[in-house]
Coordinates of C-alpha atoms and ligand atoms in Angstrom, one line a residue:
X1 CA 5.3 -91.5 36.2
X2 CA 4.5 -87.7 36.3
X3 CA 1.5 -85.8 36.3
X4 CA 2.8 -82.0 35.5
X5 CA 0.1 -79.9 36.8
X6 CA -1.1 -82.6 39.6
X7 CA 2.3 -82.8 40.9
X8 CA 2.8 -79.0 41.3
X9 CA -0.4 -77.8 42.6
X10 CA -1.9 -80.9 44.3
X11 CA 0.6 -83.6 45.5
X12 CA 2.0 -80.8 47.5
X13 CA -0.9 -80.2 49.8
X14 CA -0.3 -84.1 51.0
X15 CA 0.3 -84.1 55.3
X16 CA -0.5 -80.2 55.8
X17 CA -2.6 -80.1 58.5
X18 CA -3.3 -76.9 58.1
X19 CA -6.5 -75.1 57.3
X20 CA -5.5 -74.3 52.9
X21 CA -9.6 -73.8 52.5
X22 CA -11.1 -71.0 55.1
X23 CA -14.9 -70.8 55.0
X24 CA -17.2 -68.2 56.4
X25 CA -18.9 -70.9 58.4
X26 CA -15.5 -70.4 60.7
X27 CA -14.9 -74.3 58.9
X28 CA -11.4 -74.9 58.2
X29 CA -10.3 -77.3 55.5
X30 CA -6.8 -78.7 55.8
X31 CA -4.5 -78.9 52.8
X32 CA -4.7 -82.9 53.9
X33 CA -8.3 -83.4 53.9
X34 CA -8.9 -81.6 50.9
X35 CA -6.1 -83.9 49.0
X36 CA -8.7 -86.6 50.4
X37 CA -11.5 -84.8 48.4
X38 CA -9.7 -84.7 45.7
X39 CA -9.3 -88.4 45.7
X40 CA -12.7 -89.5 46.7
X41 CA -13.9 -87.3 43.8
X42 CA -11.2 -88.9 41.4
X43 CA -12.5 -92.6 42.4
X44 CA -16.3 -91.3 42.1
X45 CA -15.3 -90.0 38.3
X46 CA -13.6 -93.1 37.8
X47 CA -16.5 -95.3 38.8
X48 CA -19.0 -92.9 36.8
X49 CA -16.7 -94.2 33.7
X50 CA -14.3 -91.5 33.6
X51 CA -11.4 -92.1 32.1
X52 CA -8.1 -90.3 30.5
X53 CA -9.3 -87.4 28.0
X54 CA -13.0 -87.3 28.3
X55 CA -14.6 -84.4 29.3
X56 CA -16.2 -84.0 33.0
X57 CA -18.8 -80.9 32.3
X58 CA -19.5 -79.3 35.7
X59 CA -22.4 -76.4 36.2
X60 CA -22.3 -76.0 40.0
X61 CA -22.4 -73.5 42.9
X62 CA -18.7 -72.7 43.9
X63 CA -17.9 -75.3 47.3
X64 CA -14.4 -76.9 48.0
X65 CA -16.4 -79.7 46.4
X66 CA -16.5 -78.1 43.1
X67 CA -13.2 -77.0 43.4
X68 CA -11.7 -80.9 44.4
X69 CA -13.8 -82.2 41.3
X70 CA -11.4 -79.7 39.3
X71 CA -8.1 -81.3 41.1
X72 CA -9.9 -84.9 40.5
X73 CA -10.2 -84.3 36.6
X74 CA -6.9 -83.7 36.8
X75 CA -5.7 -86.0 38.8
X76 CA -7.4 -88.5 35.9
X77 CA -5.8 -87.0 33.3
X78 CA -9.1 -85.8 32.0
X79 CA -10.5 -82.3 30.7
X80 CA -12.4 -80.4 33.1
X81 CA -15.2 -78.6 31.6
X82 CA -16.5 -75.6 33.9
X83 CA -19.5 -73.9 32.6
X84 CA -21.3 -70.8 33.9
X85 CA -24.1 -71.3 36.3
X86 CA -25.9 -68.3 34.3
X87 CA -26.6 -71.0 31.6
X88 CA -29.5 -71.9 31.2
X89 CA -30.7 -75.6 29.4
X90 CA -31.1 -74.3 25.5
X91 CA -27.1 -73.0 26.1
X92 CA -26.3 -76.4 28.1
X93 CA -27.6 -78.2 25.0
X94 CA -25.2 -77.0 22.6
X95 CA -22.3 -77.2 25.4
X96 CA -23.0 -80.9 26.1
X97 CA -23.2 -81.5 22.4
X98 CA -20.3 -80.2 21.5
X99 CA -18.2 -81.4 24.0
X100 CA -20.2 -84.6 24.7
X101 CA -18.4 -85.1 28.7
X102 CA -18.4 -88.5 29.7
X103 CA -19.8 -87.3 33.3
X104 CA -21.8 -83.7 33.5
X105 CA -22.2 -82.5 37.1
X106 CA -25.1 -80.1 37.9
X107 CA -27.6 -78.3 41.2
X108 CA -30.0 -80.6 42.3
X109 CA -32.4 -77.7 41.6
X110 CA -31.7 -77.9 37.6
X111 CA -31.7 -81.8 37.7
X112 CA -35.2 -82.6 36.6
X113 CA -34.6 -79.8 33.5
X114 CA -31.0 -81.6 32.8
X115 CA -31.6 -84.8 32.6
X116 CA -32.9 -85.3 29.1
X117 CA -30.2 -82.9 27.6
X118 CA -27.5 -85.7 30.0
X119 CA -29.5 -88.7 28.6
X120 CA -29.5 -87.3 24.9
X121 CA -25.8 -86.4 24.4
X122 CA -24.6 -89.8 26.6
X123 CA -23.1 -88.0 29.5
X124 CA -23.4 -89.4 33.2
X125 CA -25.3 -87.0 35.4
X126 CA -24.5 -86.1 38.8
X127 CA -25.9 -83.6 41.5
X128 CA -23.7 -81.3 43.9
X129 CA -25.5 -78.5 45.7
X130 CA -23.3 -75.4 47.3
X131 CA -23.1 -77.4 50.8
X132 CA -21.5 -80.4 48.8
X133 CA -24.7 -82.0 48.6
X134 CA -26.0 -84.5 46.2
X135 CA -25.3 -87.7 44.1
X136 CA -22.1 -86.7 43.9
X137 CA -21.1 -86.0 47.4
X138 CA -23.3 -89.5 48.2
X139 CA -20.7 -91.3 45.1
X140 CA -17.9 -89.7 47.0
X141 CA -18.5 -90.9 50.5
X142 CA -17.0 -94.2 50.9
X143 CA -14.0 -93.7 47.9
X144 CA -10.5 -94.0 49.0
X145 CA -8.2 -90.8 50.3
X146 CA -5.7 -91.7 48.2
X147 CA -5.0 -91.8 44.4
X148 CA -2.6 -92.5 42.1
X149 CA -2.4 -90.1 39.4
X150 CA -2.3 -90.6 35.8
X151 CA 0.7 -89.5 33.7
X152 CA -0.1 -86.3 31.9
X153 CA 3.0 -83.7 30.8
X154 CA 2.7 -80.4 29.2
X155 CA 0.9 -80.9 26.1
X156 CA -2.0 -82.6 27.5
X157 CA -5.2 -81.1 27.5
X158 CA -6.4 -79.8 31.3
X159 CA -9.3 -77.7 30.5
X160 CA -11.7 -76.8 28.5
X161 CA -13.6 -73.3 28.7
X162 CA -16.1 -71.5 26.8
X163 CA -15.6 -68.3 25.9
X164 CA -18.3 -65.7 26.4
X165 CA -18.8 -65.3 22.9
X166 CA -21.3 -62.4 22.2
X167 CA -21.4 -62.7 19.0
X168 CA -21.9 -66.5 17.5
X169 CA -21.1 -70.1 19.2
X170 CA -19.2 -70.1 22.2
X171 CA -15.8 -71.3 21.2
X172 CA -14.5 -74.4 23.6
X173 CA -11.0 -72.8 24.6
X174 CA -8.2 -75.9 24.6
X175 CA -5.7 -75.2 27.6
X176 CA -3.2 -77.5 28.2
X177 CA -1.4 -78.6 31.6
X178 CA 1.7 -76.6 30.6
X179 CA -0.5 -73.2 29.8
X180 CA -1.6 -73.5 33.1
X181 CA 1.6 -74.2 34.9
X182 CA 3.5 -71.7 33.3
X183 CA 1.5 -69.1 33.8
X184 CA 0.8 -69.8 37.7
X185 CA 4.5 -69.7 37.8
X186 CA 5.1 -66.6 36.1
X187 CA 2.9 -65.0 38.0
X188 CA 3.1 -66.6 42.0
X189 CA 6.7 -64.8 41.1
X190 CA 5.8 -61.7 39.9
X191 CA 3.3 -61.1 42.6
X192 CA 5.7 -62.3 44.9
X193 CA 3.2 -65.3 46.4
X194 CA 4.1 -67.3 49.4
X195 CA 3.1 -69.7 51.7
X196 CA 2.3 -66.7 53.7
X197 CA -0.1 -65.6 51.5
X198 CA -3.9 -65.4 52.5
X199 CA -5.8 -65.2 49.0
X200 CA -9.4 -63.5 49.8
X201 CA -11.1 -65.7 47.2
X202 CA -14.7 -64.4 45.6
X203 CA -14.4 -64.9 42.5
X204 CA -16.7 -67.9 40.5
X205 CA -15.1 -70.8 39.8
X206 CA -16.2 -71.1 36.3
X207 CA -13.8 -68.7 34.7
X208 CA -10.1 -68.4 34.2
X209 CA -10.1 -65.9 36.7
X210 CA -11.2 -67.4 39.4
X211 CA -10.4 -71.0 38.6
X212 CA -6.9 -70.7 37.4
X213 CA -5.8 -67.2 38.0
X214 CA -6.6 -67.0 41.6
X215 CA -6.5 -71.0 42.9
X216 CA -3.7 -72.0 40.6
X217 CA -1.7 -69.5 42.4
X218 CA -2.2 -70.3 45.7
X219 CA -2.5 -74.0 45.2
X220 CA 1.5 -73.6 43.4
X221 CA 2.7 -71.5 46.9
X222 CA 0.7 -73.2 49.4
X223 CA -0.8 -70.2 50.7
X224 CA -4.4 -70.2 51.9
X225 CA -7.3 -69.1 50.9
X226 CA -10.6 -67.4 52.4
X227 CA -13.0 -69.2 50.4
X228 CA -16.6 -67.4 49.7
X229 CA -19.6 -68.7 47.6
X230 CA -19.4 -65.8 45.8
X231 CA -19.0 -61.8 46.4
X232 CA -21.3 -60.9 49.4
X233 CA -20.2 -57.5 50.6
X234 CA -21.0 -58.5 54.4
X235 CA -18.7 -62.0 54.2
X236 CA -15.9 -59.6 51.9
X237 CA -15.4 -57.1 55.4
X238 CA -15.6 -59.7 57.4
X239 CA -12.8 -61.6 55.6
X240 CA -10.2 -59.0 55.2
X241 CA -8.7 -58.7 58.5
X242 CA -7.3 -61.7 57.9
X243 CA -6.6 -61.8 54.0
X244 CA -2.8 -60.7 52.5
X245 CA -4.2 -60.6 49.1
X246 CA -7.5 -60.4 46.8
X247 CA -8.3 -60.8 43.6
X248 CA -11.3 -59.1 41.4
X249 CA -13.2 -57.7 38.9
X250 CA -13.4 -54.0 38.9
X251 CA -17.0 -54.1 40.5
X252 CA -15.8 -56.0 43.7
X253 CA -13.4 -52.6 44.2
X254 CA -16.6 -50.2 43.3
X255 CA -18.6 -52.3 45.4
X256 CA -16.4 -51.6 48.7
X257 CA -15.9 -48.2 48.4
X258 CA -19.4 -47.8 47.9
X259 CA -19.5 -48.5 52.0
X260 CA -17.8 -46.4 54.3
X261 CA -17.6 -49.3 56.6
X262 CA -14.6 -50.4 54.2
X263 CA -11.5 -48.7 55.7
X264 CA -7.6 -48.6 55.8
X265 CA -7.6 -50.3 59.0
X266 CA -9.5 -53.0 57.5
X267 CA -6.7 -53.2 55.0
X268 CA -3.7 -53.7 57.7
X269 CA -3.1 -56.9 56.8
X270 CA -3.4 -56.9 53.0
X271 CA -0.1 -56.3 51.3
X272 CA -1.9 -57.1 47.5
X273 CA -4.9 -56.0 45.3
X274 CA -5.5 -57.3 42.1
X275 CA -7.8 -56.3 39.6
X276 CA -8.7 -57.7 36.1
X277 CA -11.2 -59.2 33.5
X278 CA -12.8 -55.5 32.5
X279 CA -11.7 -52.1 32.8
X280 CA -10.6 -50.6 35.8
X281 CA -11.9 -46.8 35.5
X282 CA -8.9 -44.8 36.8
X283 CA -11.3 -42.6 39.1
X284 CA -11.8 -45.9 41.0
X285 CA -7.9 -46.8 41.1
X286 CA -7.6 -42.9 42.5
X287 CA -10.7 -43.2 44.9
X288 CA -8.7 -46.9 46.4
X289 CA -5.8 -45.3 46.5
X290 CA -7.0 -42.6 48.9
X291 CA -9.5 -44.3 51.0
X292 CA -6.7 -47.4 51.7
X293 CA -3.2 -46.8 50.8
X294 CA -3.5 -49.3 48.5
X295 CA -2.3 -48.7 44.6
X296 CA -5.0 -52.0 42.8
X297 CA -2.5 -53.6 40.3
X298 CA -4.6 -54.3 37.3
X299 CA -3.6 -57.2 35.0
X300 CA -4.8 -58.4 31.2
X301 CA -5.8 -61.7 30.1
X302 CA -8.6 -63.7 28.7
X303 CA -9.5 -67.3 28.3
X304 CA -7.7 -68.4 25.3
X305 CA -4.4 -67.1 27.0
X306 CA -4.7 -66.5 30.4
X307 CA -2.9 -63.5 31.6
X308 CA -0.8 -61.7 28.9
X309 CA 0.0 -58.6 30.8
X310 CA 0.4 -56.9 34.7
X311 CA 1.2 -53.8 36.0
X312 CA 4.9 -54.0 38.0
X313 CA 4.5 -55.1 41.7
X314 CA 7.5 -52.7 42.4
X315 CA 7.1 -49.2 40.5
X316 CA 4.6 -47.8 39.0
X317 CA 0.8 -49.3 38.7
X318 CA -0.7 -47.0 36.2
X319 CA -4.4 -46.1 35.9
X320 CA -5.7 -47.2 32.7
X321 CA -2.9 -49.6 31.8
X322 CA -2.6 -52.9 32.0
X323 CA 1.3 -52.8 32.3
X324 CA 3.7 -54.7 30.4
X325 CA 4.0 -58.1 28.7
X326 CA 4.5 -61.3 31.3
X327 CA 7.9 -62.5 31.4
X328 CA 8.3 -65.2 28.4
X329 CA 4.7 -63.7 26.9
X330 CA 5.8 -62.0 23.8
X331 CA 3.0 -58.8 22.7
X332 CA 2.7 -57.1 19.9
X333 CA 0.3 -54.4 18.2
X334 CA -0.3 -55.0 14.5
X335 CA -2.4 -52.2 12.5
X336 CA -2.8 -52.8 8.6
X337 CA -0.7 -56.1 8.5
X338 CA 2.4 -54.9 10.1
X339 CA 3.6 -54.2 13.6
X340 CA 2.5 -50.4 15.1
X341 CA 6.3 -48.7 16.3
X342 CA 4.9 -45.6 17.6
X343 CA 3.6 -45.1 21.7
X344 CA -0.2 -44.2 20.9
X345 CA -0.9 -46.1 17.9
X346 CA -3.8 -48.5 18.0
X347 CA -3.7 -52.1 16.6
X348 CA -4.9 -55.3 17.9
X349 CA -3.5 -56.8 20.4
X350 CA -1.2 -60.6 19.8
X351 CA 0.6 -62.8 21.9
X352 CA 2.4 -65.5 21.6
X353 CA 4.3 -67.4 24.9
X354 CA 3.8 -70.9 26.8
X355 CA 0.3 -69.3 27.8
X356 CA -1.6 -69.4 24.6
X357 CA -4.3 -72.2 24.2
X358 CA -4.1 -75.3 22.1
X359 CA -7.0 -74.0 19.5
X360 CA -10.5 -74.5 19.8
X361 CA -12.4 -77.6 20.4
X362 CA -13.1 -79.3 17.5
X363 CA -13.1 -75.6 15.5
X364 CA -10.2 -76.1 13.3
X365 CA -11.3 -73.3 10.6
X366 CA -12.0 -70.6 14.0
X367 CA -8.3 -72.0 15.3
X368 CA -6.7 -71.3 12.4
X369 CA -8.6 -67.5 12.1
X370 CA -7.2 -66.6 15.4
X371 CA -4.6 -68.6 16.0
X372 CA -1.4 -68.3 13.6
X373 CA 0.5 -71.4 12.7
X374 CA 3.7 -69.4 14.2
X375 CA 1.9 -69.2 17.3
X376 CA 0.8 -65.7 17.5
X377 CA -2.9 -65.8 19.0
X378 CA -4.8 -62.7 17.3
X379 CA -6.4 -61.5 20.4
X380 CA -9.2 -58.9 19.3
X381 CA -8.7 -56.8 22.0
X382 CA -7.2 -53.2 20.7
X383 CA -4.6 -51.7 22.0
X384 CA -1.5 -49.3 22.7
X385 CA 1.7 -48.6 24.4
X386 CA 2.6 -45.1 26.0
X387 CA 6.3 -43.8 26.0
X388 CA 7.6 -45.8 28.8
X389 CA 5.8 -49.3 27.3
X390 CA 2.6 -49.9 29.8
X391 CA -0.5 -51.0 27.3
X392 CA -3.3 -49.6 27.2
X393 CA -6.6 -51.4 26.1
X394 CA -8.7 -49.1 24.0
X395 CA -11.6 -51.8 23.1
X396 CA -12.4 -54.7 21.7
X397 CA -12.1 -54.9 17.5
X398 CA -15.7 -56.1 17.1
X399 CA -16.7 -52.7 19.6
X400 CA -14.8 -50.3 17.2
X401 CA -16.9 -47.7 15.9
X402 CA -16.9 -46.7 12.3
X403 CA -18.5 -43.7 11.5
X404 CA -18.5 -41.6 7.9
X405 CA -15.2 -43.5 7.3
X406 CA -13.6 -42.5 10.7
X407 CA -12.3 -45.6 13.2
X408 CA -13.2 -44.6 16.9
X409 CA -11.9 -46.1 20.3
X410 CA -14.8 -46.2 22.5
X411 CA -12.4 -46.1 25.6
X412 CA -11.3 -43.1 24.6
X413 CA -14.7 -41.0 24.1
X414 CA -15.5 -43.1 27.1
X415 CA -12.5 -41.1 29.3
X416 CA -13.8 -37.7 28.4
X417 CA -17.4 -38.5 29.1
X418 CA -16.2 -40.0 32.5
X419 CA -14.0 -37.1 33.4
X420 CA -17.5 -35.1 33.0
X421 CA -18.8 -33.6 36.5
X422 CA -21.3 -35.8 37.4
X423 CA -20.6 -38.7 35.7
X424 CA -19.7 -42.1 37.2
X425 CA -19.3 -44.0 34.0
X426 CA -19.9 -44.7 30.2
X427 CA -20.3 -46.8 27.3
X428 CA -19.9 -46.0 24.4
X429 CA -21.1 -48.0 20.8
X430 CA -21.9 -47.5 17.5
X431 CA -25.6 -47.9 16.0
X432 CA -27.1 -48.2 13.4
X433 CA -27.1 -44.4 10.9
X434 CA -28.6 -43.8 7.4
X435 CA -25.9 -41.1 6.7
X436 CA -22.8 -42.4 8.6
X437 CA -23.3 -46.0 8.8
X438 CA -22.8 -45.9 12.5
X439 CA -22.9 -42.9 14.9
X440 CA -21.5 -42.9 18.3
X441 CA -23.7 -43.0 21.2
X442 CA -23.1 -42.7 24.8
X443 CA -24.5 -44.5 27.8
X444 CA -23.9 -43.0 31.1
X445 CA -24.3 -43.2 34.6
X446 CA -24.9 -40.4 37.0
X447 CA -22.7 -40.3 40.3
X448 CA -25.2 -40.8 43.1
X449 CA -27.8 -38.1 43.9
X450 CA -26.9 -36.1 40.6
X451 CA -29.4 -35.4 38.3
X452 CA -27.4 -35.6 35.0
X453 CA -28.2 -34.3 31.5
X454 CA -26.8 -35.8 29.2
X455 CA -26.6 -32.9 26.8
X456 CA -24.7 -31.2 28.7
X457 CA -22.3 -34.1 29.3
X458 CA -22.4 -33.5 25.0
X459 CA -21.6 -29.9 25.3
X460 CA -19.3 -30.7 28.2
X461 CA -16.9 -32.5 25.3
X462 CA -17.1 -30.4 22.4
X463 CA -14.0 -28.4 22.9
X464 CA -12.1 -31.9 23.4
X465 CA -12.8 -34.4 21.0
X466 CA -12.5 -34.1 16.8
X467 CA -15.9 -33.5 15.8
X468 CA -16.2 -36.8 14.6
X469 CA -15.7 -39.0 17.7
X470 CA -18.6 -37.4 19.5
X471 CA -21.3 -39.0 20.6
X472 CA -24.6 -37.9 18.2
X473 CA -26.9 -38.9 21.0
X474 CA -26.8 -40.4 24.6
X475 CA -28.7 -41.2 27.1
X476 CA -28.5 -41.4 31.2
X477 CA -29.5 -45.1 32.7
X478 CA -29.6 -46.2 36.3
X479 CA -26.8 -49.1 35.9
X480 CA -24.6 -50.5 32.9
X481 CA -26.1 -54.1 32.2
X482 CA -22.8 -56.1 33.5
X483 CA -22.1 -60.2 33.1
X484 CA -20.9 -62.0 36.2
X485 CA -17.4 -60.9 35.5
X486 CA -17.9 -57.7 35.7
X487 CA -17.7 -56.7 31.7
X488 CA -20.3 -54.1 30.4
X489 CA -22.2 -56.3 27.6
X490 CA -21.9 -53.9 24.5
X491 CA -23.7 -56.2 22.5
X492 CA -26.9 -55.8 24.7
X493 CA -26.5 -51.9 24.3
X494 CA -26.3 -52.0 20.5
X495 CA -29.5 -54.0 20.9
X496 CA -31.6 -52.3 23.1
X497 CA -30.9 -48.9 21.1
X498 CA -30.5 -50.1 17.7
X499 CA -33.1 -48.2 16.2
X500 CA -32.2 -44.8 17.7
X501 CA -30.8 -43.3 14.8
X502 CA -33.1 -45.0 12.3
X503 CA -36.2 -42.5 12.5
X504 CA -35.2 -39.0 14.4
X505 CA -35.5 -38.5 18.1
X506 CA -36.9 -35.3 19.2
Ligands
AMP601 P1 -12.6 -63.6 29.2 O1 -12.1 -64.5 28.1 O2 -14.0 -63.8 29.6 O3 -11.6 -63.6 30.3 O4 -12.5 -62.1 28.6 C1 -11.3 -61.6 28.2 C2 -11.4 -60.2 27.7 O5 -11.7 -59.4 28.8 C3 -10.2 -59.6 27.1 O6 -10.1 -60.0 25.8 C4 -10.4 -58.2 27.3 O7 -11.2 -57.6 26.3 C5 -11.1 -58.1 28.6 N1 -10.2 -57.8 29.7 C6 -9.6 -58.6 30.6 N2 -8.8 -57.9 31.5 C7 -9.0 -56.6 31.1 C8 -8.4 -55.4 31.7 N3 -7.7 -55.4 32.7 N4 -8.8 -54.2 31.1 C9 -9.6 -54.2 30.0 N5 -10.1 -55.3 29.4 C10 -9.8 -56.5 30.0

């Protein structure tokens, strides 16, 4: 009997002694010993009453722990639950409700809070701290190294992850063992991933990005990886001497150049940057470039799909693209029922290929909004293609500014404020107006140790934007407010200044 996604990324690490997890400690776990993990953590589950298809909901600190409870689940055949450690109890409510896991793993630290909210929705309740610490580890200890997996193929659920969701209920985000698989396949091969490969790994593990994206990959070409808690700038330059690749959100990049500590010579050994999850600002690709040689390949994707999209490996990574369609992902741009033609014309974004989710969890009337029965997944994300094919993302649908009749991209007002002198970055959203329904309005950032106007950023445009798409007001802020994966929260923006436009501001 087969297990799919067991057998390709796990069964594989079985006699390699050597180090596949590389901590900052100078610790070293073996491909061997963490196969071990893997099956102590499988028996634990088991005896917790895991079995086949229920859920195991897991809100911990990122440790090879964590990371073996994911190979564990499946192992099991069950449906691994990863939730965000930003959560807090009145959102873990609804998320244990919903999914009701048979075994809910949290930090000792949120135990005392948790435990009513485990006891209420009949889940199992364990502890596992970022040293590997807790019930669990204690449930672990004297379990078997070895376990026989349980038969799961491609159609069998693997995961289960919440999207963000700004607006309403967090949708549970069905992936199956085959969406996985294929797309660590597709792209181990299009980012040419060996054995050789040491993946510089800071990215959480409660997001498709870091869980799937980044250990799916390695664990498929039995590379290594340098495995951090989390993104601490100290640990990142100490790592990459000895990393070959790296995957991250567009702040990791800003974050390094922001030290001139982080050089080229640093960067001897790295043959691979990767970048996704937000915008990369082409003024960061430019300033990476420079200061290391290296040319970030940014990539598009998002839970209910994984990755859709990547800039070429060979040829040309484009600022401000997201490159072309995933071999066996099929993209297209649809704008008023029927697919765009043209380069430059905006639609949202669909894909349809062995990556695209099962539906959502127990949403059937959300499945079928998004999801079409011929499998095209509606993606909300709005996009383009230039003249030689690389997309562009111009915004999400539900960030689309309407104002006086007139549709406007943010990204794009967003590029000419950001080519401003003196600006680092932008947002831009529509509020609230009792003449145009919504006005556009800007949020920027100044570059360090300018003091920036933001009228003059205003004036600055005038001569290069229709009259219409102009921001009617903005304002200058220390720092965009940012979730853990980097993405500016537009929703929080529209918040903070809804009521700009409703009485005048002087
Ligand atoms: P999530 O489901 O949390 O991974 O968020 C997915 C969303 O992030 C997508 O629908 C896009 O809106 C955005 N996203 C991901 N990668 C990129 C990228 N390279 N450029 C712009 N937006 C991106």
């Amino acid at each position: 009997m087969t297990n799919m996604l067991y057998d390709a990324l796990f069964a594989p690490l079985a006699g390699r002694d050597r180090g596949f997890l590389l901590l900052d400690d100078g610790r070293e776990i073996s491909g061997a010993a963490f196969l071990a993990m893997v099956a102590r953590a499988g028996h634990a589950l088991q005896a917790a009453g895991l079995r086949a298809g229920d859920r195991v909901a897991v809100q911990v600190a990122k440790s090879p722990e964590a990371l073996a409870i994911y190979g564990a689940s499946v192992a099991l055949g069950a449906v691994f639950l990863p939730l965000n450690t930003a959560y807090t109890p009145v959102e873990l409510d609804y998320f244990l409700g919903d999914a009701t896991p048979a075994v809910f793993l949290c930090d000792p630290a949120a135990e005392a809070a948790l435990a009513p909210l485990a006891a209420r929705h009949g889940a199992r309740l364990f502890t596992l701290d970022a040293a590997g610490a807790g019930s669990f580890a204690a449930a672990m200890a004297d379990q078997p190294g070895t376990l026989t997996p349980a038969p799961r193929g491609e159609a069998d659920l693997a995961a289960i992850l919440y999207t963000s969701g700004t607006t309403g209920r967090s949708k549970g985000a069905m992936l199956t063992q085959g969406n996985l698989l294929s797309n660590a396949r597709v792209l181990a091969d299009l980012w040419r991933f060996t054995a050789e490969d040491v993946l510089l790994h800071a990215l959480p593990i409660f997001h498709t990005h870091g869980l799937f994206v980044a250990s799916n990959i390695s664990l498929l070409t039995g590379g290594q990886m340098i495995f951090l808690p989390g993104f601490d700038l100290e640990a990142v330059l100490r790592a990459l001497p000895r990393a070959t690749a790296m995957m991250g959100v567009p702040t990791f990049y800003t974050r390094l150049l922001d030290t001139q500590r982080f050089t080229r010579d640093l960067c001897a050994g790295m043959r691979l940057f990767i970048s996704g999850s937000a915008p990369l600002l082409a003024e960061t690709h430019r300033a990476f470039a420079e200061r290391t040689g290296h040319r970030i390949l940014e990539r598009y994707g998002m839970t209910e799909t994984n990755m859709n999209t990547s800039n070429p490996y060979d040829g040309d990574r484009r600022p401000g693209t997201v490159g072309f369609p995933l071999p066996g992902v099929a993209l297209r741009i649809m704008a008023e029922g029927a697919e765009v033609t043209g380069p430059g014309e905006a639609g949202v974004i669909e894909v349809r290929g062995p990556n695209v989710f099962a539906g959502y969890w127990q949403m059937p009337e959300k499945t079928a909004e998004e999801l079409r029965p011929d499998g095209w997944f509606i993606t909300g994300d709005i996009g383009r293609r230039d003249e030689d094919g690389y997309v562009q993302i111009v915004g999400r649908a539900k960030d689309l500014v309407i104002s006086g009749g007139f549709n406007i991209y943010p990204v794009e007002v967003e590029a000419e404020l950001d080519a401003q002198p003196g600006v680092l970055e932008s947002a831009v959203v529509g509020l609230p107006h009792p003449d145009f329904g919504e006005a556009v309005f800007a949020v920027l950032v100044a570059q360090k140790g300018v003091a920036l106007e933001a009228q003059t950023v205003l004036d600055g445009i005038r001569d290069r934007l229709a009259r219409f798409k102009q921001p009617k007001a903005a304002v200058v802020v220390a720092a965009l407010p940012r979730n853990t994966m980097g993405k500016v929260q537009k929703a929080e923006l529209r918040k903070t200044y809804a009521g700009w436009f409703a009485t005048p501001q002087a």
